[in-house]
Amino acid sequence: MKREYEEFKIRINALVAKAQKVPEEGWTMADGTAWPGNNPRDHPGMIQVFLGHTGGLDTDGNELPRLVYVSREKRPGFQHHKKAGAMNALIRVSAVLTNGAYLLNVDCDHYFNSSKALREAMCFMMDPALGRKTCYVQFPQRFDGIDLHDRYANRNIVFFDINMKGLDGIQGPMYVGTGCCFNRQALYGYDPVLSEADLEPNIIVKSCCGGRKKKSKSYMDNKNRMMKKTESSAPIFNMEDIEEGIVEEYSDENPMLLSLERLVKRFGQSPIFTASTFVTQGGIPPSRKPASLLNEAIFVISCGYENMTEWGKEIGWIYGSVTEDILTGFKMHTRGWISIYCMPPARPCFKGSAPINLSDRLNQVLRWALGSVEILFSRHCPIWYNYGGRLKHLERMAYINTIVYPLTSIPLIAYCVLPAICLLTNKFIIPEISNYAGMLFILMFASIFATGILELQWSGVGLGDWWRNEQFWVIGGTSAHLFAVFQGLLKVLAGIDTNFTVTTKANDEDGDFAELYVFKWTSLLIPPTTVLVINLVGMVAGISYAMNSGYQSWGPLFGKLFFSIWVILHLYPFLKGLMGKQNHTPTIVIVWSILLASIFSLLWVKIDPFISDTQTA
């Protein structure tokens, strides 16, 4: 087996090496004709069935699962919606060809790490009680190729092991774009099958005293309305009529024709696909011919299929943000679906690679933050979208936190710069601290500290992982999050769209973690470097002032130095990445940072808001 594996590995690597060298005349197929996909931006829809209905058997004679390659049609002038558009096209093709009841979404840089991954998901999806209201099962992301100390918090341990586990106790974790198994019916925009307990009023505090009270009329009306909306009712027309497209028999007064028009507006012009959406257990009729199904599959991945439909608006992957995963999961939760967080203790089910280089990591964080800002200014913003629906209040708060966090970059910049300003002006942030203010500060600090300790104890996250997360929160907040806020405002107010760059993943061709020390110039590096320079200049200025003023000035100096050192400690991984392996930083970064730091420092010293007009005179 080991010998066969090595031979297989050699064949695969040879194919990869061959594919990396594109011929000048483009690729050709086995029969000598040109491959239709030579132009990636202008080509027809392509479907190749590797394993179909017959002929694919294993050594025991059992039929192998179908294996189909799909490439949607792309034409200039059409909006393809990137990953979200590709996933919606794939939903329709799979519904026409196989119509499996469940779908697994894995990114191109992730792979199966456990042979029991699908079984873990199916235990929830096929559960008699939870399965009918579970929209997806989300697995945590785990990564290979990360340095031992995880300098840039690529593992996101706090998010995946604390935040997501906490959401699992409310209405379920949010969808993170990969390692997720879906219920196909939830992607079609259908409502879940909810119990009577699920339809109770969505309130946080319930009365815990008194006898059993009679339920109000408004609650009963709301319950009846929800039950009518939730119950799975059979369609009022024949599925065969939909597939055959028989609509000329119906008159204008016939409600069946209106229902058919509504389905066309919702799902598109394919009767075969529309009929498949009502098959809750999956599968296609054996009477359908493979040739006709392929023709229909080509039709549903055409560029204009989604025009005048609800694809990307109410069903499928939702458009309108580069982080379409958050929007898609949010829409499902607002309909009352729940999601499950699956963390098998034995081994991670899916693993992938991460951009461990500093610039690539910041660009990745910029993309996520920009997507959150886009949602914040969209009609799907969790702050105001779908009140009175089935989204739990705590789940809504979690989604609000997910989209507003880039705005914290503005107070964070002020927090990181204030210590340096105090050192430059020889003033403290608060001139006089009363006993009441001091006690209030200590209580607030103790509550935050206790919350952090309890979270670490409950989740099993180590102190080192927590500290890495804190450090990169400051690094990302002073760079990528700040840029995302301005780019999002430009897109919403001025219509200026900024394209994100797909992050490159690490490779070890030049040694272990060689990518970690590669420096790539990006404007995201300027703000954190400026903050570092300002704090270093402030420390030098503060120490110089204390040396010239005598021993009585050293006591207040230590309090000011503490905050500057605290900021520098948070930015220490950024400083290491800036220096690179050879401790060499491009001159342009140093010049820009020193220039900005000097301008801000001189302006502040000139204005000096701590000095009153009388003192100035």
XYZ file of C-alpha atoms in Angstrom, residues 10-614:
605
model
C 4.248 10.881 -8.269
C 1.442 10.799 -10.859
C -0.486 13.565 -9.115
C 2.596 15.794 -8.772
C 3.373 15.242 -12.452
C -0.133 16.373 -13.410
C 0.207 19.459 -11.188
C 3.555 20.359 -12.754
C 2.071 19.919 -16.226
C -0.986 22.042 -15.408
C 1.175 24.939 -14.214
C 2.672 25.374 -17.695
C -0.138 26.658 -19.902
C 0.546 26.074 -23.631
C 0.626 29.171 -25.831
C -2.288 27.899 -27.941
C -4.258 26.936 -24.802
C -5.379 23.569 -23.525
C -6.852 20.942 -25.805
C -9.187 18.070 -24.993
C -8.659 14.390 -25.700
C -10.245 14.614 -29.171
C -7.961 17.498 -30.166
C -10.512 20.307 -29.925
C -9.785 23.428 -27.883
C -10.920 23.372 -24.275
C -13.847 25.850 -23.862
C -12.444 27.210 -20.602
C -9.182 28.612 -21.966
C -10.583 32.108 -21.363
C -11.580 32.122 -17.674
C -13.757 35.262 -18.087
C -15.643 34.247 -21.233
C -16.672 30.599 -21.703
C -19.830 28.467 -21.889
C -21.119 26.300 -19.083
C -19.218 23.029 -18.780
C -20.292 19.803 -17.102
C -18.341 16.555 -17.195
C -19.736 13.411 -15.578
C -16.867 11.212 -14.383
C -19.030 8.697 -12.530
C -22.668 8.539 -13.591
C -25.641 6.212 -13.294
C -23.926 3.061 -14.559
C -20.450 1.677 -14.832
C -18.986 3.046 -11.591
C -18.640 0.090 -9.245
C -16.187 -0.611 -6.443
C -14.366 -3.916 -5.850
C -17.419 -5.325 -4.012
C -19.782 -4.473 -6.842
C -21.443 -1.535 -5.079
C -22.283 1.583 -7.105
C -19.884 4.443 -6.516
C -21.169 7.957 -5.748
C -21.571 10.219 -8.748
C -18.664 12.517 -9.519
C -19.381 15.563 -11.675
C -17.194 18.512 -12.702
C -19.104 21.793 -13.060
C -17.991 25.176 -14.407
C -20.733 27.805 -14.749
C -21.056 30.012 -17.803
C -19.159 33.310 -17.711
C -19.649 36.210 -20.106
C -18.433 39.840 -20.080
C -21.016 42.253 -18.749
C -22.644 39.766 -16.357
C -22.295 39.961 -12.583
C -21.107 36.547 -11.438
C -21.097 37.270 -7.660
C -17.839 35.399 -7.084
C -18.115 32.501 -4.591
C -21.788 33.088 -3.774
C -22.755 32.930 -7.462
C -20.701 29.779 -7.958
C -22.360 28.057 -4.998
C -25.856 28.988 -6.220
C -25.073 27.564 -9.657
C -23.788 24.392 -8.020
C -26.971 24.039 -5.938
C -29.095 24.058 -9.089
C -26.869 21.646 -11.019
C -26.725 19.162 -8.147
C -30.517 19.388 -7.711
C -31.061 18.493 -11.366
C -28.467 15.689 -11.570
C -28.578 14.060 -8.118
C -30.698 16.155 -5.713
C -29.014 14.983 -2.536
C -30.831 16.098 0.606
C -27.616 17.450 2.157
C -24.691 19.458 0.799
C -21.130 19.756 2.082
C -19.216 22.993 1.506
C -15.401 22.862 1.751
C -13.043 25.565 0.465
C -10.313 24.746 -2.023
C -7.617 25.086 0.667
C -9.328 22.667 3.093
C -9.413 18.888 3.124
C -10.953 15.955 4.995
C -8.931 15.096 8.075
C -11.319 12.474 9.455
C -13.154 9.699 7.652
C -16.019 10.107 10.142
C -16.710 13.762 9.290
C -19.898 13.124 7.316
C -21.169 10.656 9.898
C -20.721 13.303 12.598
C -22.836 15.752 10.583
C -25.503 13.200 9.658
C -26.082 12.367 13.330
C -27.556 15.867 13.657
C -29.104 16.295 10.201
C -31.024 13.000 10.383
C -32.020 13.325 14.045
C -35.830 12.835 14.353
C -36.235 15.841 16.664
C -33.551 18.324 15.548
C -33.047 17.344 11.914
C -36.230 18.991 10.581
C -35.207 22.407 11.942
C -31.411 22.226 11.512
C -30.172 24.293 8.565
C -26.486 23.371 8.778
C -23.821 21.715 10.908
C -20.703 23.859 11.216
C -17.276 22.401 12.012
C -14.416 24.490 13.451
C -11.565 25.476 11.148
C -8.189 23.948 11.956
C -4.992 24.709 10.056
C -1.679 23.188 9.033
C 1.584 24.987 8.394
C 1.295 27.547 11.206
C 4.412 28.453 13.169
C 4.741 27.103 16.690
C 3.886 30.369 18.438
C 1.104 31.320 15.970
C 2.463 34.850 15.680
C -0.563 36.295 13.842
C -3.330 34.293 15.573
C -4.180 32.303 12.438
C -5.828 29.565 14.462
C -8.500 31.969 15.796
C -8.802 29.808 18.891
C -10.853 32.351 20.859
C -13.421 32.650 18.052
C -13.760 28.940 17.282
C -13.440 27.576 20.827
C -15.250 30.284 22.831
C -17.518 32.440 20.665
C -18.850 29.681 18.424
C -19.396 27.280 21.327
C -21.297 30.013 23.136
C -23.557 30.565 20.111
C -24.269 26.841 20.024
C -26.235 27.306 23.238
C -28.517 30.008 21.755
C -29.658 29.382 18.171
C -26.462 28.019 16.733
C -23.126 29.183 15.333
C -22.830 31.407 12.307
C -21.727 30.004 8.963
C -18.002 30.623 8.365
C -17.780 29.651 4.692
C -16.184 26.187 4.832
C -16.437 22.883 6.689
C -20.235 23.098 6.756
C -22.962 20.538 5.939
C -26.274 22.072 4.764
C -29.887 20.997 4.659
C -30.866 21.689 1.059
C -34.392 22.785 2.033
C -32.998 25.598 4.178
C -31.063 26.988 1.201
C -34.311 27.150 -0.796
C -35.808 29.603 1.679
C -38.349 27.210 3.133
C -39.355 27.485 6.795
C -38.354 24.770 9.285
C -40.770 22.418 10.979
C -41.001 23.942 14.446
C -42.570 22.626 17.623
C -45.021 24.529 19.825
C -42.202 25.443 22.228
C -40.254 27.026 19.370
C -43.222 29.263 18.564
C -43.455 30.858 22.024
C -42.926 34.642 22.198
C -39.294 35.656 21.650
C -38.526 37.304 25.002
C -35.466 37.266 27.224
C -36.996 37.512 30.729
C -39.948 35.287 31.632
C -42.118 35.437 34.734
C -40.995 32.893 37.301
C -43.695 33.473 39.903
C -47.463 33.047 40.053
C -49.710 30.350 38.718
C -50.321 29.253 35.194
C -51.608 32.252 33.261
C -53.973 32.271 30.347
C -52.201 33.062 27.114
C -53.167 36.339 25.525
C -55.182 36.582 22.325
C -52.294 38.280 20.521
C -49.990 35.385 21.394
C -52.516 32.823 20.153
C -53.003 34.737 16.907
C -49.248 34.924 16.455
C -48.922 31.201 17.188
C -51.613 30.282 14.661
C -49.976 32.491 12.054
C -46.587 30.890 12.677
C -48.041 27.393 12.559
C -49.695 28.087 9.223
C -46.413 29.427 7.909
C -44.437 26.492 9.263
C -46.589 23.510 8.341
C -45.373 21.663 5.254
C -48.282 21.843 2.860
C -48.441 19.965 -0.411
C -48.314 22.107 -3.550
C -51.704 22.964 -5.058
C -50.639 21.820 -8.502
C -49.329 18.614 -10.028
C -45.550 18.269 -10.163
C -45.809 16.618 -13.567
C -47.554 19.721 -14.878
C -44.704 21.887 -13.619
C -42.070 19.722 -15.310
C -44.019 19.646 -18.575
C -44.643 23.393 -18.420
C -48.421 22.982 -18.896
C -49.847 26.405 -18.072
C -52.084 27.164 -21.059
C -54.964 25.193 -19.512
C -55.275 27.617 -16.611
C -57.365 30.764 -16.869
C -56.400 34.139 -15.439
C -58.756 33.578 -12.517
C -57.214 30.239 -11.652
C -54.993 30.533 -8.525
C -52.885 27.601 -9.708
C -51.473 29.744 -12.499
C -50.560 32.470 -10.015
C -48.785 29.907 -7.835
C -46.832 28.675 -10.827
C -45.809 32.216 -11.719
C -44.674 32.736 -8.149
C -42.484 29.635 -8.339
C -40.934 30.854 -11.591
C -40.192 34.226 -10.008
C -38.651 32.504 -7.015
C -36.636 29.656 -8.522
C -36.297 30.501 -12.225
C -37.507 29.070 -15.532
C -36.436 25.434 -15.004
C -39.477 23.218 -14.245
C -37.255 20.239 -13.428
C -35.323 22.211 -10.830
C -38.493 23.746 -9.386
C -40.038 20.283 -8.977
C -36.914 19.032 -7.200
C -37.263 21.686 -4.469
C -40.357 19.878 -3.103
C -38.513 16.558 -2.674
C -37.482 16.857 0.961
C -35.662 13.505 1.169
C -33.611 13.977 -1.985
C -33.265 11.858 -5.095
C -34.570 12.113 -8.659
C -37.171 9.970 -10.459
C -35.588 6.974 -12.259
C -37.618 7.800 -15.387
C -35.557 10.886 -16.167
C -33.036 10.426 -18.962
C -29.406 11.462 -18.316
C -29.149 13.368 -21.607
C -32.137 15.575 -20.813
C -30.842 16.157 -17.302
C -27.482 17.351 -18.662
C -29.208 19.784 -20.981
C -31.253 21.116 -18.074
C -28.116 21.382 -15.920
C -26.416 23.466 -18.611
C -29.480 25.710 -18.666
C -29.534 26.386 -14.898
C -25.879 27.534 -14.842
C -26.291 30.052 -17.665
C -25.448 33.687 -16.963
C -28.974 35.019 -17.252
C -30.803 32.311 -15.327
C -31.007 34.284 -12.077
C -32.438 37.430 -13.697
C -35.824 38.447 -12.227
C -35.611 35.714 -9.553
C -34.947 35.614 -5.810
C -31.563 33.902 -6.128
C -29.055 35.744 -3.958
C -31.818 37.851 -2.384
C -33.950 35.377 -0.436
C -32.689 31.917 -1.409
C -29.295 30.305 -1.811
C -26.097 32.130 -0.956
C -27.015 35.791 -0.367
C -25.320 38.516 -2.436
C -24.307 41.985 -1.289
C -21.139 41.342 0.708
C -17.726 39.774 0.232
C -18.502 37.791 3.398
C -21.542 36.105 1.906
C -21.284 33.334 4.493
C -22.476 35.602 7.338
C -25.443 36.835 5.304
C -26.443 33.319 4.256
C -26.462 31.930 7.780
C -28.200 35.046 9.118
C -31.095 34.703 6.663
C -31.615 31.086 7.722
C -31.633 31.965 11.409
C -34.225 34.717 10.860
C -36.601 32.081 9.434
C -36.323 30.038 12.627
C -33.743 27.467 11.587
C -31.118 26.404 14.107
C -27.503 25.448 13.427
C -25.227 22.997 15.223
C -21.570 23.313 16.182
C -19.792 19.961 15.892
C -16.392 19.600 17.606
C -15.390 15.920 17.709
C -12.856 15.414 20.518
C -10.818 12.745 18.711
C -9.443 14.715 15.752
C -10.497 17.720 13.625
C -12.790 16.775 10.753
C -11.400 19.382 8.323
C -8.030 21.074 8.083
C -6.598 23.677 5.755
C -3.809 26.159 5.169
C -3.622 29.739 6.425
C -1.847 32.887 5.147
C 0.864 33.083 7.800
C 2.634 36.005 6.088
C 1.902 39.356 7.791
C 0.715 41.230 4.693
C -1.456 38.370 3.444
C -2.939 37.901 6.896
C -3.833 41.601 7.116
C -5.410 41.475 3.650
C -7.503 38.506 4.765
C -8.654 40.372 7.871
C -9.393 43.417 5.690
C -11.684 41.322 3.492
C -13.607 39.987 6.491
C -13.947 43.440 8.059
C -15.018 45.017 4.756
C -17.739 42.409 4.396
C -18.999 43.216 7.891
C -19.126 46.948 7.083
C -21.059 46.190 3.878
C -23.651 44.245 5.885
C -23.823 47.062 8.439
C -24.992 49.521 5.764
C -27.269 47.066 3.933
C -30.934 46.186 4.340
C -29.883 42.901 5.976
C -28.239 44.685 8.917
C -29.060 42.687 12.104
C -29.661 45.955 13.979
C -32.983 46.522 12.196
C -33.703 43.517 9.942
C -36.636 41.156 10.631
C -37.763 42.245 14.074
C -40.746 40.207 15.230
C -39.427 37.133 13.460
C -37.846 33.975 14.823
C -34.308 35.240 15.423
C -33.538 35.044 19.142
C -32.493 38.305 20.778
C -29.140 36.989 22.017
C -28.429 35.563 18.560
C -29.200 38.984 17.080
C -26.756 40.597 19.508
C -24.083 38.121 18.406
C -24.665 39.021 14.745
C -24.575 42.743 15.601
C -21.233 42.208 17.300
C -20.018 40.433 14.163
C -20.743 43.398 11.889
C -19.896 46.417 14.088
C -16.472 45.297 15.322
C -14.562 47.190 12.560
C -15.909 50.460 14.024
C -13.958 49.779 17.229
C -10.791 50.608 15.270
C -11.439 54.346 15.731
C -11.479 54.352 19.579
C -8.713 51.744 19.519
C -6.438 54.124 17.590
C -7.147 56.806 20.201
C -6.431 54.312 22.987
C -3.062 53.405 21.460
C -2.002 57.015 20.807
C -3.099 58.636 24.103
C -0.219 57.183 26.205
C 2.329 58.702 23.832
C 0.499 62.058 23.940
C 0.663 62.032 27.741
C 4.396 61.433 27.609
C 4.968 64.170 25.016
C 2.909 66.766 26.926
C 3.919 65.618 30.428
C 0.237 65.339 31.358
C -1.800 62.327 32.449
C -5.038 61.160 30.843
C -6.993 61.986 34.037
C -5.418 64.884 35.987
C -7.046 63.900 39.297
C -8.372 60.489 40.250
C -10.966 60.465 43.050
C -11.620 57.497 45.315
C -14.985 56.896 43.634
C -13.464 56.914 40.130
C -10.639 54.669 41.290
C -13.021 52.116 42.806
C -15.196 52.185 39.693
C -12.150 51.584 37.491
C -10.973 48.689 39.678
C -14.440 47.061 39.658
C -14.713 47.339 35.873
C -11.220 45.926 35.398
C -11.945 43.074 37.851
C -15.196 42.156 36.055
C -13.486 42.034 32.659
C -10.614 40.019 34.127
C -12.998 37.560 35.831
C -15.018 37.117 32.621
C -11.844 36.298 30.693
C -10.706 33.768 33.301
C -14.107 32.039 33.324
C -14.156 31.840 29.518
C -10.685 30.296 29.471
C -11.594 27.761 32.165
C -14.882 26.838 30.475
C -13.520 26.476 26.951
C -10.109 25.010 27.718
C -8.314 27.723 25.732
C -4.772 28.317 26.903
C -3.445 31.646 28.124
C -0.967 31.823 25.233
C -3.703 31.468 22.605
C -5.776 34.104 24.380
C -2.827 36.525 24.450
C -2.107 35.960 20.749
C -5.743 36.778 20.015
C -5.511 39.987 22.060
C -2.336 41.026 20.258
C -3.716 40.488 16.789
C -6.964 42.220 17.715
C -4.896 45.381 18.287
C -2.819 44.784 15.134
C -5.875 44.226 12.963
C -7.809 47.026 14.648
C -5.154 49.639 13.913
C -4.748 48.547 10.289
C -7.253 46.334 8.442
C -10.358 47.300 10.438
C -9.620 51.011 10.014
C -9.188 50.626 6.240
C -12.371 48.541 6.044
C -14.433 51.324 7.648
C -13.250 53.910 5.106
C -13.573 51.527 2.144
C -17.066 50.555 3.243
C -18.109 54.216 3.541
C -16.662 54.925 0.082
C -18.654 52.060 -1.392
C -21.933 53.048 0.293
C -21.732 56.853 -0.055
C -19.738 57.310 -3.267
C -20.291 53.994 -5.029
C -16.552 53.309 -5.232
C -16.053 49.550 -5.108
C -12.685 48.235 -3.944
C -11.698 44.755 -5.060
C -10.103 42.487 -2.483
C -7.111 40.305 -3.222
C -7.430 36.574 -2.637
C -4.941 35.699 0.062
C -2.053 33.464 -0.885
C -1.437 30.465 1.308
C 1.812 29.384 2.843
C 4.116 26.883 1.166
C 7.271 25.323 2.468
C 9.173 24.885 -0.784
C 12.018 27.038 0.559
C 12.018 25.579 4.040
C 9.665 25.417 6.982
C 7.730 28.631 7.512
C 9.705 30.442 4.800
C 6.587 32.449 3.957
C 6.442 33.726 7.534
C 9.502 35.939 6.985
C 8.638 37.264 3.537
C 7.871 40.986 3.523
C 5.234 42.272 1.116
C 4.502 45.973 0.904
C 0.936 47.087 1.604
C -0.524 50.358 2.853
C -2.073 48.427 5.764
C 1.348 48.498 7.450
C 1.475 52.293 7.822
C -1.019 52.930 10.706
C 0.384 50.312 13.143
C 3.937 51.428 12.365
C 2.921 55.029 13.043
C 1.433 54.013 16.406
C 4.671 52.196 17.272
C 6.864 55.163 16.336
C 4.706 57.641 18.274
C 4.867 55.499 21.416
C 8.623 55.004 21.110
C 9.141 58.744 20.610
C 6.864 59.435 23.579
C 8.853 57.065 25.814
C 12.116 58.777 24.859
C 10.598 62.216 25.473
C 9.131 61.165 28.832
C 12.361 59.640 30.103
C 14.360 62.680 28.940
C 11.988 65.031 30.777
C 12.244 62.967 33.980
C 16.052 62.986 33.846
C 16.052 66.775 33.546
C 13.405 67.363 36.244
C 14.791 65.376 39.149
C 13.758 62.295 41.117
C 10.269 63.619 42.016
C 9.136 63.231 38.381
C 10.035 59.536 38.124
C 6.993 58.320 40.059
C 4.358 59.823 37.718
C 6.500 58.751 34.752
C 6.137 55.029 35.508
C 2.338 55.248 35.270
C 2.580 56.860 31.844
C 5.256 54.433 30.645
C 3.098 51.460 31.647
C 0.394 52.311 29.106
C 2.881 52.917 26.279
C 4.695 49.667 27.018
C 1.303 47.907 27.116
C 0.543 49.175 23.603
C 3.986 48.157 22.310
C 3.612 44.661 23.784
C 0.352 44.222 21.864
C 2.072 45.329 18.653
C 5.190 43.224 19.229
C 4.240 40.457 16.702
C 3.640 43.184 14.129
C 7.078 44.645 14.872
C 8.676 41.206 14.358
C 6.843 40.760 11.064
C 7.869 44.242 9.985
C 11.524 43.471 10.574
C 11.343 40.138 8.761
C 13.887 37.379 9.079
C 16.778 39.629 8.011
C 15.688 42.484 10.314
C 15.270 44.710 7.295
C 12.256 46.962 6.789
C 11.570 48.821 3.527
C 12.509 52.491 3.707
C 9.074 53.626 2.538
C 7.404 52.211 5.660
C 9.866 53.947 7.981
C 9.635 57.257 6.108
C 5.835 57.342 6.077
C 5.542 56.298 9.713
C 8.115 58.814 11.012
C 6.546 61.557 8.914
C 3.052 60.899 10.238
C 4.276 60.480 13.810
C 6.183 63.759 13.633
C 3.231 65.675 12.186
C 0.788 64.370 14.798
C 3.234 64.931 17.660
C 4.061 68.512 16.628
C 0.397 69.349 16.081
C -0.541 68.036 19.501
C 2.282 69.865 21.264
C 1.298 73.038 19.421
C -2.395 72.725 20.348
C -1.762 71.302 23.849
C -5.407 70.980 24.953
C -4.388 70.211 28.542
C -3.291 73.841 29.067
C -6.000 76.454 29.630
C -6.045 79.875 27.972
C -4.888 81.547 31.198
